[in-house]
């Protein structure tokens, strides 16, 4: 009887041990199986930036800069920041000088303009924006991108930074295309002379939206629609203006409001990859010195549902590849409700971070994005719930917005799992999974993407499930000397927490609802 009981207990123990063992996923990596080259990971510092840099305590803005730009490690080996390799600077249109008469209700979203109405320049404008941009450069951020949401208000048809007629036509007066181009080129030249070089200039933003608000209705921000023919006109004018100032900056188009505008839809500013890069197109932009074969689009409103999100990004990859164009994802935050994934009530910060990571993964893996940039780095809000719009949560102390506190959210580290270690010049690698899951199944399971240069392979793993998993990397053509893991979970303080991998053959543990970056050093 005792022998039978002992045998039963041993069998039960074996079954329980087997049941509790985390599920393994083997990833086969061939260092020669390269996909797209990675150009940068970035974020925008807009709107709230001016007040923070002007009025908030110095230690706050210094901490914010460190979180975003630093590539240093603390005494425990944990990253001090997420090491962004791109920073987006908004060239304002002059709505701040207009004050309440601008029609933009939130004063923090009005932006100053370097160009005075009399045609002279005031370089003391936008000091807050400039402070953070100079910090980005000081930390070694490789790519500075200037973008404009509206031409200066003195060049617009209605004297405002947005439209008051709903016609989906540019707000720029026809006679001022050259003036607008020269304005942008002059701004870049000034900052070049100051030692602050912008690698890219983006003259239009989300041209598909109407940006319409009736007089007295109250606008939310600066903006202008642009038809594709108007975009072509302003790009040609800007190319000439940049040539005249001997600029080395390149033009970034079109900052499409949704990714599907890059290849499909109908209207004034659709099928934009074909419109500007198909040689047969009437609007083809060829032989322009400052225009690379590069197109930018925004991932807003195309993130709901795994199958839809993946399909849209595969369309982007197919279309841009067909015309030999590099795709950048240049703005994203969780504007729509896709991030909820059917859940109701407040969404915890870690759930927001996991969804953000999934969108980044899909943009890179299925959309072949060479760059990924977030909107916006900071906004007022909770650091613990519904962190859909920002990396750093602001808590202003008053309506005047002259002081407040800051908190890093899990979103910061979610982006950091990519931006800190996947550096410009690395290539994404095509990988093989042992589980043969469909793309849609992977989106609810353990997502893994791989990147490499001559010295490192970087794996970014997102465990969307609730159970712990074991990641087993099998690497060909690359001798691994040692490996490190940087882990983020929903637990407070576990934010890209470093540990060493003892034996890579035993695999790397990825906690349920956790994110990890695995760095394999040669």
XYZ file of C-alpha atoms in Angstrom:
522
model
C 0.000 0.000 0.000
C 2.830 2.386 0.914
C 4.616 1.550 -2.320
C 1.468 2.291 -4.338
C 0.951 5.592 -2.500
C 4.581 6.604 -3.067
C 4.320 5.771 -6.772
C 1.120 7.797 -7.055
C 2.730 10.788 -5.325
C 5.762 10.609 -7.616
C 3.541 10.514 -10.694
C 1.471 13.432 -9.400
C 4.630 15.426 -8.691
C 5.898 14.734 -12.217
C 2.586 15.832 -13.733
C 2.474 19.023 -11.642
C 6.106 19.840 -12.445
C 5.436 19.335 -16.132
C 2.256 21.434 -15.952
C 4.031 24.266 -14.169
C 7.006 24.400 -16.531
C 6.766 27.562 -18.652
C 6.090 27.046 -22.329
C 9.200 27.403 -24.469
C 9.568 29.300 -27.727
C 12.636 28.716 -29.863
C 13.680 31.549 -32.149
C 16.101 30.755 -34.951
C 18.209 33.748 -35.962
C 20.400 33.983 -39.037
C 22.574 37.089 -38.891
C 22.612 37.202 -42.723
C 18.808 37.169 -43.103
C 18.355 40.932 -43.021
C 15.183 42.985 -43.424
C 15.063 46.816 -43.260
C 17.769 49.094 -41.928
C 16.725 50.965 -38.787
C 17.107 54.748 -38.986
C 15.815 55.945 -35.614
C 13.357 55.811 -32.737
C 12.012 59.157 -31.573
C 9.334 61.279 -29.996
C 7.908 64.786 -30.233
C 8.201 67.500 -27.632
C 5.321 69.825 -28.397
C 2.683 72.063 -26.838
C 3.341 71.709 -23.098
C 7.091 71.997 -23.635
C 7.186 75.802 -23.648
C 5.769 76.262 -20.146
C 7.844 73.458 -18.652
C 11.159 74.812 -19.890
C 10.252 78.411 -19.013
C 8.697 78.007 -15.581
C 8.924 74.544 -14.032
C 11.778 73.665 -11.645
C 15.064 73.015 -13.430
C 15.366 69.555 -11.894
C 12.095 68.563 -13.576
C 13.147 69.407 -17.098
C 16.625 67.956 -16.520
C 15.030 64.697 -15.370
C 12.685 64.662 -18.366
C 15.637 65.132 -20.715
C 17.563 62.342 -19.010
C 14.602 59.945 -19.236
C 14.231 60.590 -22.951
C 17.787 60.998 -24.190
C 20.294 59.382 -21.831
C 22.202 56.235 -22.818
C 23.942 55.955 -19.458
C 23.372 53.291 -16.792
C 22.932 53.646 -13.053
C 25.070 51.861 -10.451
C 22.951 48.705 -10.813
C 23.352 48.640 -14.583
C 19.806 49.815 -15.301
C 19.285 52.424 -18.039
C 18.822 55.996 -16.831
C 16.851 56.808 -19.975
C 15.581 55.374 -23.232
C 18.273 56.833 -25.513
C 16.060 58.233 -28.254
C 17.802 58.603 -31.623
C 15.343 61.186 -33.006
C 13.610 64.290 -31.645
C 10.762 66.179 -33.310
C 10.701 69.981 -33.025
C 7.541 71.909 -33.950
C 8.142 75.139 -35.923
C 5.225 77.281 -34.772
C 2.841 79.324 -36.876
C 2.313 82.327 -34.594
C -0.910 81.421 -32.796
C 0.692 82.105 -29.405
C 1.236 85.767 -30.305
C -2.438 86.002 -31.304
C -3.492 84.893 -27.823
C -7.203 84.221 -27.320
C -7.950 85.761 -30.697
C -6.146 82.813 -32.297
C -9.261 80.759 -31.649
C -7.212 77.915 -30.122
C -8.817 77.420 -26.732
C -5.936 75.763 -24.849
C -3.145 78.337 -24.522
C -0.583 75.545 -24.131
C -1.292 74.367 -27.693
C -0.668 77.751 -29.277
C 2.838 78.076 -30.720
C 5.056 81.106 -31.286
C 6.563 81.977 -34.664
C 10.102 83.125 -35.421
C 8.834 85.348 -38.261
C 7.367 88.729 -37.325
C 4.520 90.235 -39.405
C 6.965 92.844 -40.766
C 9.170 90.120 -42.274
C 11.988 90.262 -39.687
C 12.900 87.387 -37.408
C 12.816 87.079 -33.641
C 15.072 84.210 -32.558
C 14.079 84.541 -28.903
C 10.794 82.775 -29.712
C 10.059 79.164 -28.702
C 12.767 79.064 -25.982
C 11.205 76.029 -24.286
C 11.103 73.987 -27.456
C 14.672 75.006 -28.240
C 15.894 74.121 -24.736
C 14.786 70.509 -25.096
C 16.127 70.296 -28.654
C 19.531 71.499 -27.513
C 19.388 68.933 -24.715
C 18.655 66.229 -27.271
C 21.754 67.263 -29.230
C 23.879 67.429 -26.063
C 22.876 63.865 -25.178
C 23.882 62.732 -28.654
C 20.488 62.227 -30.295
C 21.374 61.458 -33.896
C 18.372 62.868 -35.772
C 16.642 66.212 -35.243
C 13.420 66.637 -37.210
C 11.660 69.984 -37.621
C 7.995 69.862 -38.567
C 5.319 72.458 -39.269
C 1.584 72.112 -38.686
C 0.691 75.436 -40.323
C 2.449 78.133 -42.329
C 2.946 81.403 -40.421
C -0.474 82.987 -39.896
C 0.493 86.024 -42.001
C 0.700 83.653 -44.999
C -2.657 81.906 -44.460
C -5.923 82.697 -46.225
C -7.818 83.491 -43.023
C -4.968 84.810 -40.851
C -5.339 81.831 -38.516
C -3.393 78.673 -37.770
C -6.266 76.413 -38.858
C -9.125 76.419 -41.377
C -12.458 78.212 -41.009
C -13.834 76.774 -44.258
C -14.332 73.043 -44.767
C -12.911 72.484 -48.246
C -9.851 70.239 -47.686
C -7.660 72.793 -49.493
C -4.462 74.277 -48.070
C -4.780 77.361 -45.892
C -1.641 78.812 -47.498
C -2.304 81.707 -49.892
C -1.216 80.742 -53.438
C 1.153 83.718 -53.652
C 3.001 82.654 -50.478
C 4.326 79.175 -51.379
C 7.800 80.604 -51.974
C 7.599 82.722 -48.811
C 6.639 79.694 -46.702
C 9.497 77.656 -48.175
C 11.991 80.477 -47.562
C 10.720 80.819 -43.987
C 11.412 77.137 -43.262
C 14.822 77.304 -44.974
C 15.723 80.451 -43.009
C 14.825 78.775 -39.714
C 17.029 75.779 -40.543
C 19.892 78.037 -41.657
C 19.712 80.030 -38.426
C 19.944 76.922 -36.284
C 22.734 75.511 -38.443
C 24.664 78.670 -37.642
C 23.860 78.104 -33.961
C 25.266 74.570 -34.167
C 21.840 72.921 -34.037
C 21.409 71.017 -37.289
C 18.037 69.601 -38.293
C 18.491 66.489 -40.413
C 14.927 66.652 -41.713
C 12.246 69.250 -42.378
C 8.575 68.250 -42.653
C 6.485 71.016 -44.281
C 3.005 69.419 -44.062
C 1.327 67.353 -41.371
C -1.743 65.127 -41.672
C -2.871 66.742 -44.917
C -5.990 64.533 -45.166
C -7.891 66.161 -42.287
C -9.975 69.295 -42.849
C -8.571 71.130 -39.796
C -11.845 73.048 -39.816
C -13.338 75.022 -36.953
C -16.040 77.621 -37.539
C -15.240 81.111 -36.217
C -16.044 81.162 -32.499
C -16.232 77.387 -32.306
C -12.814 76.950 -30.684
C -9.920 75.101 -32.294
C -7.742 72.469 -30.640
C -4.409 73.093 -32.390
C -2.597 74.424 -35.441
C -3.215 72.546 -38.697
C -3.897 72.762 -42.416
C -5.148 70.336 -45.074
C -3.137 69.921 -48.271
C -4.130 68.325 -51.560
C -1.450 66.135 -53.109
C -0.833 68.696 -55.874
C -0.364 71.386 -53.205
C 2.110 69.140 -51.372
C 4.072 68.705 -54.598
C 4.125 72.477 -55.076
C 5.356 73.230 -51.560
C 7.992 70.468 -51.704
C 9.431 71.855 -54.962
C 9.507 75.366 -53.492
C 11.187 74.069 -50.327
C 13.760 72.103 -52.304
C 14.716 75.304 -54.147
C 14.859 77.312 -50.910
C 17.091 74.723 -49.213
C 19.374 74.697 -52.252
C 19.606 78.500 -52.136
C 20.774 78.381 -48.502
C 23.217 75.498 -49.170
C 21.319 73.388 -46.656
C 22.053 69.686 -46.169
C 18.674 69.042 -44.526
C 16.328 66.602 -46.232
C 12.584 66.906 -46.777
C 10.245 64.460 -45.049
C 6.816 63.895 -46.596
C 3.850 63.404 -46.108
C 3.099 62.671 -42.448
C -0.137 60.987 -43.602
C -2.888 61.040 -40.984
C -3.410 57.261 -41.277
C -1.244 54.539 -42.758
C -3.861 53.513 -45.317
C -3.605 56.958 -46.944
C -0.100 55.930 -48.013
C -1.383 53.273 -50.408
C -5.166 53.517 -50.728
C -8.409 55.431 -50.180
C -9.839 58.168 -52.406
C -9.748 61.940 -52.010
C -7.438 64.929 -52.314
C -4.456 63.399 -50.504
C -4.585 59.630 -50.928
C -2.438 56.844 -52.409
C 0.473 59.085 -51.568
C 3.299 56.619 -52.156
C 2.108 56.166 -55.729
C 1.337 59.877 -56.176
C 4.845 61.054 -55.360
C 7.110 58.089 -56.170
C 5.542 56.309 -59.134
C 7.471 57.621 -62.181
C 4.238 57.518 -64.173
C 2.412 59.832 -61.750
C 1.758 63.434 -62.822
C 2.884 64.509 -59.333
C 6.037 62.373 -59.186
C 8.719 64.207 -57.240
C 11.921 63.348 -59.051
C 15.348 64.948 -59.306
C 14.875 67.017 -56.167
C 18.172 67.443 -54.351
C 16.712 67.427 -50.847
C 13.957 64.812 -51.191
C 14.965 61.218 -50.384
C 12.801 58.229 -51.347
C 11.203 58.384 -47.918
C 7.594 58.676 -46.805
C 6.144 59.180 -43.331
C 2.761 58.110 -42.032
C 0.936 58.035 -38.698
C -0.354 54.847 -37.068
C -3.403 56.530 -35.509
C -6.825 54.944 -36.103
C -5.403 51.840 -37.803
C -4.601 49.940 -34.613
C -7.947 48.320 -33.717
C -8.064 44.558 -34.073
C -5.005 42.376 -34.664
C -5.941 41.168 -38.162
C -6.851 44.651 -39.445
C -3.775 46.275 -37.944
C -1.446 43.661 -39.427
C -3.094 43.731 -42.860
C -2.777 47.520 -43.150
C 0.890 47.397 -42.295
C 1.553 44.635 -44.813
C -0.094 46.838 -47.457
C 2.257 49.678 -46.502
C 5.285 47.379 -46.759
C 4.205 45.973 -50.125
C 3.479 49.383 -51.642
C 6.608 51.135 -50.424
C 8.756 48.187 -51.528
C 7.170 48.275 -54.990
C 8.223 51.895 -55.493
C 11.565 51.667 -53.707
C 10.514 53.941 -50.836
C 11.542 53.792 -47.179
C 8.662 53.986 -44.698
C 8.818 55.858 -41.393
C 6.086 55.773 -38.760
C 6.283 59.400 -37.606
C 3.452 59.853 -35.077
C 1.431 57.601 -32.817
C -0.439 57.634 -29.573
C -3.562 55.744 -28.545
C -6.005 58.343 -29.881
C -8.752 55.850 -30.750
C -10.081 53.041 -28.546
C -8.168 50.160 -30.140
C -5.900 49.967 -27.099
C -8.868 48.877 -24.970
C -9.141 45.568 -26.830
C -12.689 45.149 -25.597
C -11.974 46.081 -21.984
C -14.099 48.645 -20.125
C -13.236 51.047 -17.314
C -9.796 52.440 -16.595
C -6.954 50.708 -18.419
C -3.848 50.077 -16.258
C -0.598 51.688 -17.373
C 1.041 48.319 -18.045
C -1.762 47.303 -20.391
C -1.316 50.580 -22.289
C 2.431 49.927 -22.463
C 1.948 46.409 -23.781
C -0.417 47.641 -26.488
C 2.051 50.394 -27.436
C 4.774 47.745 -27.712
C 2.544 45.630 -29.936
C 1.894 48.522 -32.329
C 5.631 49.232 -32.520
C 6.305 45.536 -33.162
C 3.733 45.382 -35.957
C 4.917 48.621 -37.587
C 8.471 47.278 -37.648
C 7.830 43.609 -38.455
C 4.873 43.839 -40.854
C 5.122 47.465 -42.031
C 8.932 47.352 -42.374
C 9.142 50.778 -40.718
C 12.718 52.045 -40.676
C 11.858 54.606 -37.999
C 9.266 54.838 -35.248
C 8.317 58.118 -33.553
C 5.770 58.823 -30.817
C 3.409 61.709 -30.204
C 3.644 63.140 -27.529
C 6.451 62.878 -24.968
C 4.465 64.475 -22.166
C 0.946 65.583 -21.347
C -1.120 66.112 -18.200
C -2.592 62.865 -16.917
C -2.326 59.901 -14.570
C 0.835 57.787 -14.556
C -1.128 54.715 -13.442
C -4.180 54.485 -15.714
C -5.150 55.413 -19.290
C -1.646 56.577 -20.185
C -2.633 56.550 -23.848
C -1.134 59.879 -24.948
C 2.285 60.229 -23.311
C 5.532 58.794 -21.979
C 5.784 61.189 -19.021
C 2.735 62.184 -16.983
C 2.510 65.847 -15.995
C 0.696 67.063 -12.909
C 0.492 70.882 -13.193
C 0.082 72.617 -9.855
C -2.236 75.297 -11.252
C -4.136 76.413 -14.340
C -1.381 78.897 -15.069
C 0.927 75.949 -15.738
C 3.997 77.450 -14.058
C 4.895 74.490 -11.827
C 4.110 70.831 -11.350
C 5.418 67.318 -10.913
C 6.462 64.636 -13.393
C 6.236 60.836 -13.421
C 7.692 58.350 -15.895
C 5.026 55.936 -17.130
C 5.391 52.350 -18.285
C 5.012 53.682 -21.842
C 8.420 55.335 -21.516
C 10.087 51.992 -20.912
C 7.932 50.218 -23.501
C 9.411 52.516 -26.166
C 12.792 52.223 -24.467
C 12.896 48.471 -24.989
C 13.372 49.338 -28.653
C 14.976 52.787 -28.677
C 17.691 52.203 -26.078
C 19.327 49.207 -27.744
C 18.116 49.143 -31.361
C 20.424 51.806 -32.688
C 20.558 53.609 -36.062
C 22.247 51.454 -38.669
C 21.118 48.141 -37.224
C 19.042 45.841 -39.413
C 15.932 43.971 -38.440
C 16.425 40.238 -38.929
C 13.849 37.808 -40.249
C 13.410 35.060 -37.667
C 11.868 31.601 -37.492
C 9.560 30.574 -34.646
C 9.191 27.010 -33.416
C 5.441 27.324 -32.756
C 4.293 28.142 -36.315
C 1.577 30.486 -35.009
C -0.273 32.785 -37.383
C 0.479 36.502 -37.271
C -2.837 37.088 -35.489
C -2.092 34.388 -32.897
C 1.365 35.855 -32.265
C -0.301 39.195 -31.414
C -1.869 37.566 -28.352
C 1.153 35.431 -27.483
C 4.895 36.039 -27.221
C 5.941 38.577 -29.866
C 9.646 38.661 -30.715
C 11.636 40.794 -33.130
C 15.393 40.770 -33.720
C 17.931 43.435 -34.757
C 21.661 43.299 -35.294
C 24.900 45.019 -36.176
C 28.441 43.617 -36.249
C 28.739 43.516 -32.458
C 25.262 42.840 -31.060
C 21.990 41.075 -31.618
C 19.046 42.669 -29.853
C 15.810 40.767 -29.222
C 12.673 42.576 -28.091
C 10.100 40.224 -26.559
C 6.553 41.162 -25.553
C 4.633 38.565 -23.556
C 0.982 39.371 -24.176
C -0.171 36.290 -22.302
C -0.612 35.842 -18.563
C 1.815 32.962 -18.116
C 5.586 33.039 -17.871
C 7.391 31.930 -21.035
C 10.890 30.733 -21.883
C 12.586 32.306 -24.896
C 15.272 30.139 -26.490
C 17.382 32.007 -29.063
C 19.326 29.872 -31.546
C 21.845 32.050 -33.357
C 23.674 31.257 -36.587
C 26.699 33.148 -37.879
C 27.286 35.009 -34.619
C 29.328 33.823 -31.626
C 27.642 34.974 -28.405
C 30.119 35.951 -25.690
C 27.556 37.034 -23.082
C 23.946 38.110 -22.780
C 21.967 40.655 -20.758
C 18.248 41.027 -20.139
C 16.344 44.250 -19.448
C 12.898 43.572 -18.002
C 9.737 45.640 -17.488
C 6.642 44.373 -15.683
C 3.600 45.964 -14.094
C 5.407 45.956 -10.754
C 6.414 49.406 -9.552
C 10.096 50.071 -10.172
C 10.647 47.148 -12.557
C 11.488 49.337 -15.525
C 14.104 47.897 -17.892
C 15.680 46.171 -14.897
C 18.976 44.552 -15.855
C 20.149 41.011 -15.189
C 22.700 38.690 -16.777
C 21.877 35.486 -18.607
C 23.809 32.601 -17.055
C 23.468 30.005 -19.805
C 21.660 31.049 -22.960
C 20.862 27.392 -23.710
C 18.553 27.401 -20.672
C 16.602 30.244 -22.223
C 15.387 33.605 -20.968
C 12.333 33.895 -18.722
C 9.708 36.386 -19.882
C 7.062 37.003 -17.195
C 3.405 37.074 -18.127
C 2.324 40.556 -19.258
C 5.966 41.593 -19.344
C 8.483 43.014 -21.816
C 12.150 42.166 -22.196
C 15.077 43.251 -24.315
C 17.760 40.597 -24.657
C 21.169 41.861 -25.756
C 23.547 39.263 -27.183
C 27.126 40.506 -27.292
C 29.736 39.034 -29.621
